[in-house]
Amino acid sequence: MTASQRFASRVLIKDASLRTKMLDIAAGLQDVIALGRGDPDLDTPPHIIEAGQKALGAGATHYTHPLGMPELRQAIAASIRSNGGADYAADEIVVTAGAQESMFVAMLALVEPGDEVIIPSPGYNSYHQAVELAGGRCVTVPTFERDGFALTAAAVAAKLTPQSRMLCLINPSNPTGMVIPPSEIEKLAALAVERDLIVISDEIYGRLVYDNARVQPVAALPGMKERTITIDGFSKAYAMTGWRVGYFAAPRHFVKPMAEIHHGLAICAPAVSQHAALAAVSGPQDCVEAARREYDARRQVMMKALDRMGLSYAKPNGAFYVYANVSSTGATASDFCLRLLQEGKVMMFPGSLFGDHCDDYVRISLLQPVARVEEAARRMEAVVRSMKNAAKTPQPA
Ligand code: PLP
């Protein structure tokens, strides 16, 4: 194996080549409806943009404190408390270049070669990448449509070995939109205490929940703050993906090694974005509620359309995705996505890009206005109908 081949296989995202292929096909088509990426189509609310503009004018063009501006860390700690989370001091919050950086910092600082890290399947693919980069081993716990894609303590327990070091919870889930019921979070927390696991709780979609679902912050449960790293950010709730600002909250014994890696990677999160994040977290929160309602309306439209198409799904009660089962079309999800793109000009990605254990599901991002989601559903319905008809037609012997 050459050095370059070795490097290419080091941090592997399964099926990344399919994503590249789809993006290449889409680039050659007109009027593609993109329901693929996890980047909100809504604009960052004006008062947040204004705060960023003002900060730049006032000279926020330098490094900040490596952990983040103290006033921002205080505001984040207050916001965590007021949303039912654990009690953190400002030096237990670290502002990073997106939640993404927090995730990599956590793995690089806390996972040692050979450590096993439990990750739900399907689950946000970057966790796999980060664990492998740190020399750890990903142990996936499959979740199933019939259970609403719920991650259960029993399923996690069955995967634990003496090498198990960390449990990753993505709640609500990307890609399934599942919220782990608070009663199950309590069981998972008890298991983490019993087996001495570090818990990563990625709650970046925590404010975007539907049907009265509630995200139980893991760190607020008894005995959990000391072993939990809560990852969160501004990208999803405030439509701030391009600002690259997020954070983690953790006890000091984790902050110390993690802050060193964060400093090595980024020095600090962008100063201008920290000012914008301060406006987001300490300003009016009705923009989050307005976004939540908008995603909910799109969710209803897509679920109704899937019902019409006869495609099954587990009703998502969080995030802004619907995870639909396309196996009744007779195609794998990967082939379905290619066909839907080529024939229907709608882009969505197969679950295999999210470490799914089967190739039956597609992740539909609800990140287009309602009218475009309706149009995408119409196009999808035509493709599904033609695939189902072809599957029914007897083939000549
Ligand atoms: N965590 C999850 C579960 C995500 O889905 C994403 C982005 O899609 C991230 C973290 C990264 O978010 P950020 O933009 O804050 O880096």
XYZ file of C-alpha atoms and ligand atoms in Angstrom:
413
model
C 0.000 0.000 0.000
C 1.410 3.403 -0.923
C 1.485 6.246 1.566
C -1.284 8.055 -0.297
C -3.482 4.930 -0.359
C -2.927 4.481 3.356
C -3.943 8.071 3.968
C -7.037 7.751 1.766
C -8.315 4.818 3.821
C -7.547 6.396 7.209
C -10.636 8.454 7.814
C -13.316 6.990 5.714
C -16.831 8.260 5.244
C -18.744 5.360 3.813
C -20.279 6.252 0.471
C -18.778 9.755 0.378
C -18.125 9.106 -3.318
C -21.883 8.802 -3.872
C -22.397 12.256 -2.402
C -19.727 13.676 -4.711
C -21.324 11.919 -7.681
C -24.739 13.323 -6.808
C -23.394 16.842 -6.387
C -21.690 16.536 -9.799
C -24.946 15.378 -11.439
C -26.899 18.180 -9.749
C -24.415 20.772 -11.026
C -25.383 19.827 -14.591
C -29.147 20.095 -13.992
C -31.499 23.091 -13.822
C -34.066 23.687 -11.067
C -32.936 20.989 -8.657
C -34.786 21.106 -5.319
C -32.142 20.508 -2.688
C -33.418 18.538 0.291
C -29.991 17.114 1.012
C -27.931 19.369 3.221
C -28.478 20.241 6.860
C -28.065 23.975 6.277
C -31.208 26.016 7.129
C -32.558 28.017 4.177
C -33.823 30.678 6.614
C -31.697 33.783 7.048
C -29.911 34.582 10.291
C -32.339 36.915 12.171
C -31.602 40.620 11.491
C -30.730 41.576 15.091
C -27.988 38.930 15.097
C -26.554 40.110 11.780
C -26.623 43.677 13.068
C -24.687 42.670 16.190
C -22.021 41.086 13.996
C -21.819 44.170 11.759
C -21.561 46.479 14.756
C -18.854 44.325 16.325
C -16.754 44.431 13.162
C -17.105 48.214 13.042
C -16.000 48.382 16.660
C -12.851 46.379 15.951
C -13.783 42.794 16.825
C -11.122 41.572 14.440
C -8.707 40.028 16.934
C -8.333 36.769 18.799
C -10.578 36.507 21.823
C -9.964 34.609 25.025
C -9.275 31.020 23.841
C -12.337 29.676 25.674
C -14.493 32.416 24.132
C -15.545 35.908 25.225
C -16.376 35.775 28.954
C -19.704 37.588 28.477
C -20.724 35.041 25.829
C -19.761 32.110 28.054
C -21.756 33.624 30.912
C -24.766 34.114 28.648
C -24.508 30.530 27.374
C -24.321 29.189 30.944
C -27.420 31.241 31.857
C -29.270 29.989 28.795
C -28.403 26.335 29.565
C -29.711 26.831 33.115
C -32.922 28.483 31.978
C -33.578 25.647 29.509
C -33.403 23.021 32.260
C -29.736 22.088 31.784
C -26.973 21.702 34.351
C -25.424 24.520 36.337
C -22.172 25.611 34.651
C -19.688 28.339 35.517
C -18.352 30.422 32.639
C -15.052 28.492 32.677
C -16.948 25.276 32.039
C -18.133 26.565 28.661
C -15.829 26.603 25.633
C -16.868 28.406 22.465
C -15.689 26.603 19.329
C -15.797 27.033 15.555
C -19.179 25.324 15.294
C -20.398 22.324 17.252
C -18.366 20.364 14.739
C -15.115 21.513 16.277
C -16.392 20.595 19.760
C -17.007 17.068 18.534
C -13.482 16.644 17.163
C -11.946 18.301 20.222
C -13.821 15.878 22.488
C -12.631 12.818 20.597
C -9.033 13.991 20.204
C -8.780 14.906 23.875
C -10.643 12.013 25.481
C -10.470 8.956 23.226
C -7.352 6.844 23.408
C -6.270 4.277 20.821
C -8.351 1.141 21.222
C -11.149 2.835 23.163
C -14.607 1.902 22.008
C -17.111 4.647 21.373
C -20.799 3.814 21.144
C -22.604 5.618 18.324
C -26.244 5.185 17.276
C -26.829 3.936 13.744
C -27.895 5.785 11.754
C -26.171 8.802 13.264
C -24.408 11.977 12.189
C -21.422 10.693 10.205
C -18.840 13.115 11.614
C -18.842 11.177 14.885
C -17.390 8.175 13.078
C -14.762 10.336 11.459
C -13.765 12.014 14.716
C -13.515 8.717 16.630
C -11.386 7.114 13.909
C -9.142 10.155 13.713
C -8.532 9.827 17.456
C -7.606 6.138 17.027
C -10.782 4.891 18.697
C -13.149 2.210 17.470
C -16.760 3.009 16.590
C -19.263 0.538 17.942
C -22.629 1.193 16.372
C -25.977 0.457 17.951
C -28.615 -0.066 15.282
C -31.958 1.662 15.745
C -35.089 0.669 13.878
C -38.111 2.306 12.269
C -40.454 -0.084 14.131
C -39.217 1.446 17.431
C -39.355 5.022 16.108
C -35.535 4.848 15.780
C -35.329 5.170 19.549
C -31.950 4.442 21.085
C -32.499 2.276 24.153
C -30.321 1.601 27.169
C -30.863 -2.133 26.651
C -29.486 -1.989 23.103
C -26.479 0.052 24.289
C -25.834 -2.321 27.218
C -25.672 -5.247 24.794
C -22.752 -3.577 22.992
C -20.621 -2.696 26.011
C -17.248 -4.367 26.597
C -14.365 -3.623 28.983
C -12.988 -1.305 26.243
C -16.133 0.852 26.100
C -15.180 4.388 27.003
C -17.731 6.773 25.600
C -21.394 6.921 24.654
C -22.525 9.436 22.035
C -26.111 10.628 22.096
C -27.425 12.769 19.264
C -30.695 14.063 20.609
C -32.754 14.920 18.553
C -31.156 12.660 15.974
C -29.666 13.586 12.675
C -30.760 11.876 10.371
C -33.935 10.353 11.884
C -35.358 13.353 13.778
C -35.996 11.066 16.763
C -36.064 12.540 20.269
C -34.893 10.077 22.914
C -37.724 9.904 25.492
C -36.652 11.469 28.824
C -37.362 8.152 30.615
C -34.875 6.410 28.292
C -32.306 9.176 28.825
C -32.545 8.407 32.552
C -31.819 4.734 31.867
C -28.922 5.611 29.560
C -27.520 7.910 32.241
C -27.790 5.187 34.880
C -25.977 2.808 32.528
C -23.225 5.380 31.945
C -22.725 5.727 35.704
C -22.765 1.961 36.242
C -20.223 1.319 33.448
C -18.206 4.492 34.003
C -18.741 5.902 30.510
C -18.100 9.436 29.325
C -21.238 10.749 27.617
C -21.294 13.115 24.679
C -24.731 14.659 24.402
C -25.149 16.493 21.111
C -28.205 18.664 21.668
C -27.774 20.978 18.680
C -31.359 20.332 17.531
C -32.719 20.522 21.088
C -34.800 23.654 20.496
C -36.417 22.241 17.355
C -38.952 19.739 18.663
C -42.572 18.981 17.740
C -45.679 17.291 19.116
C -44.759 18.347 22.674
C -41.548 16.312 22.628
C -38.996 17.306 25.271
C -35.235 16.920 25.179
C -33.900 15.970 28.603
C -30.434 17.521 29.014
C -28.267 14.590 30.104
C -25.863 16.628 32.229
C -28.711 17.846 34.465
C -29.416 14.326 35.743
C -27.911 13.237 39.067
C -24.271 12.173 38.795
C -24.072 13.093 35.118
C -22.469 16.532 34.935
C -19.080 15.108 35.937
C -19.067 12.623 33.033
C -20.953 14.531 30.312
C -19.868 16.850 27.528
C -22.852 18.685 26.110
C -22.339 19.881 22.556
C -24.568 22.606 21.170
C -24.414 25.559 18.836
C -26.155 28.311 16.939
C -26.209 26.851 13.413
C -29.585 25.169 13.529
C -31.821 27.101 15.953
C -30.634 30.550 14.741
C -29.787 29.632 11.120
C -26.134 30.563 11.653
C -24.246 27.753 9.869
C -21.880 30.097 8.045
C -20.830 31.971 11.168
C -19.101 28.842 12.490
C -19.814 29.201 16.161
C -20.877 26.562 18.675
C -19.776 25.383 22.093
C -19.387 22.585 24.550
C -20.204 22.573 28.257
C -18.236 20.223 30.478
C -16.755 19.922 33.962
C -13.288 21.401 34.465
C -11.476 18.051 34.378
C -12.599 17.686 30.734
C -12.299 21.354 29.830
C -8.580 21.364 30.607
C -7.402 18.802 28.003
C -10.127 19.792 25.546
C -9.240 23.494 25.718
C -5.652 22.681 24.787
C -6.732 20.805 21.661
C -9.205 23.597 20.815
C -6.418 26.147 21.097
C -4.208 24.000 18.886
C -6.903 23.635 16.247
C -8.525 27.057 16.143
C -6.994 29.347 18.841
C -10.499 30.728 19.313
C -13.839 30.873 17.531
C -14.199 33.857 15.135
C -14.571 37.056 17.187
C -17.296 38.532 14.994
C -19.314 35.337 15.244
C -19.010 35.318 19.011
C -20.570 38.794 19.111
C -23.385 37.564 16.861
C -23.818 34.475 19.080
C -24.058 36.756 22.126
C -26.931 38.621 20.448
C -28.547 35.274 19.578
C -28.393 33.786 23.040
C -29.223 36.920 25.013
C -31.693 38.582 22.605
C -35.351 37.819 21.830
C -36.035 34.128 21.265
C -39.170 34.453 19.127
C -37.036 33.851 16.011
C -36.368 30.305 17.237
C -40.074 29.683 17.763
C -40.882 31.100 14.302
C -38.286 28.769 12.715
C -39.614 25.812 14.682
C -43.170 26.462 13.449
C -41.974 26.800 9.864
C -40.088 23.467 9.994
C -43.119 21.872 11.605
C -45.361 23.019 8.723
C -42.903 21.543 6.214
C -42.737 18.338 8.235
C -46.529 17.979 8.024
C -46.472 18.515 4.248
C -43.763 15.893 3.712
C -45.319 13.313 6.039
C -48.687 13.627 4.220
C -46.943 13.258 0.868
C -45.067 10.142 2.024
C -48.376 8.669 3.220
C -49.820 9.270 -0.270
C -46.782 7.586 -1.835
C -47.062 4.594 0.473
C -43.548 5.123 1.824
C -43.150 4.444 5.521
C -41.222 6.489 8.086
C -41.090 6.921 11.833
C -42.763 10.224 12.674
C -39.895 12.574 13.541
C -40.472 14.740 16.616
C -37.287 16.790 16.396
C -34.681 18.398 14.104
C -35.719 19.136 10.499
C -35.478 15.794 8.774
C -37.794 12.988 7.741
C -36.158 9.588 7.378
C -38.189 7.639 4.852
C -38.090 3.982 3.865
C -37.919 3.642 0.067
C -37.428 -0.139 -0.074
C -40.993 -0.616 -1.442
C -39.817 0.984 -4.712
C -37.650 -2.096 -5.288
C -34.447 -0.014 -5.288
C -31.753 0.534 -2.707
C -31.857 3.981 -1.131
C -28.617 4.894 -2.934
C -30.082 3.989 -6.352
C -33.350 5.674 -5.439
C -31.551 8.946 -4.655
C -29.693 8.832 -7.975
C -32.915 8.182 -9.898
C -34.842 10.840 -8.025
C -32.125 13.339 -8.833
C -31.870 12.417 -12.506
C -35.597 11.994 -13.225
C -37.247 14.197 -10.623
C -34.525 16.785 -10.007
C -34.858 16.434 -6.244
C -31.740 15.930 -4.175
C -31.731 13.920 -0.965
C -29.143 11.586 0.491
C -29.311 7.892 1.399
C -28.984 6.783 5.011
C -25.716 5.029 4.154
C -24.105 8.489 4.315
C -25.123 8.528 7.980
C -23.659 5.160 8.874
C -26.960 3.327 8.483
C -26.724 -0.426 8.789
C -29.026 -0.896 5.783
C -29.585 0.874 2.456
C -33.355 1.321 2.720
C -33.737 4.918 3.925
C -33.342 8.443 2.597
C -32.902 11.551 4.701
C -35.196 14.341 3.544
C -34.090 17.763 4.806
C -36.999 20.157 5.273
C -34.900 23.134 4.299
C -36.933 24.676 1.501
C -40.069 26.827 1.781
C -43.383 24.952 2.041
C -44.214 25.515 -1.653
C -40.885 23.969 -2.713
C -41.343 21.046 -0.324
C -44.762 20.504 -1.931
C -43.227 20.646 -5.412
C -40.443 18.250 -4.354
C -43.068 15.859 -2.988
C -44.988 15.989 -6.323
C -41.837 15.181 -8.266
C -40.911 12.427 -5.826
C -44.387 10.925 -6.059
C -44.114 10.636 -9.866
C -40.738 8.866 -9.620
C -41.950 6.552 -6.843
C -45.076 5.669 -8.835
C -43.076 4.818 -11.951
C -40.616 2.705 -9.934
C -43.381 0.823 -8.153
C -45.218 0.195 -11.464
C -42.019 -1.089 -13.066
C -41.436 -3.383 -10.089
C -44.985 -4.788 -10.494
C -44.747 -5.340 -14.272
C -43.688 -8.952 -14.975
C -40.346 -9.092 -16.758
C -40.197 -11.104 -20.031
C -38.664 -14.550 -19.409
N -24.064 17.919 15.382
C -25.037 17.449 14.589
C -25.907 16.339 15.073
C -25.236 17.995 13.311
O -26.216 17.535 12.540
C -24.375 19.034 12.876
C -24.515 19.603 11.525
O -25.265 19.153 10.692
C -23.376 19.476 13.737
C -23.248 18.902 14.991
C -22.419 20.580 13.337
O -22.990 21.831 13.592
P -22.163 23.197 13.480
O -22.635 23.880 12.250
O -22.475 23.948 14.727
O -20.714 22.843 13.399
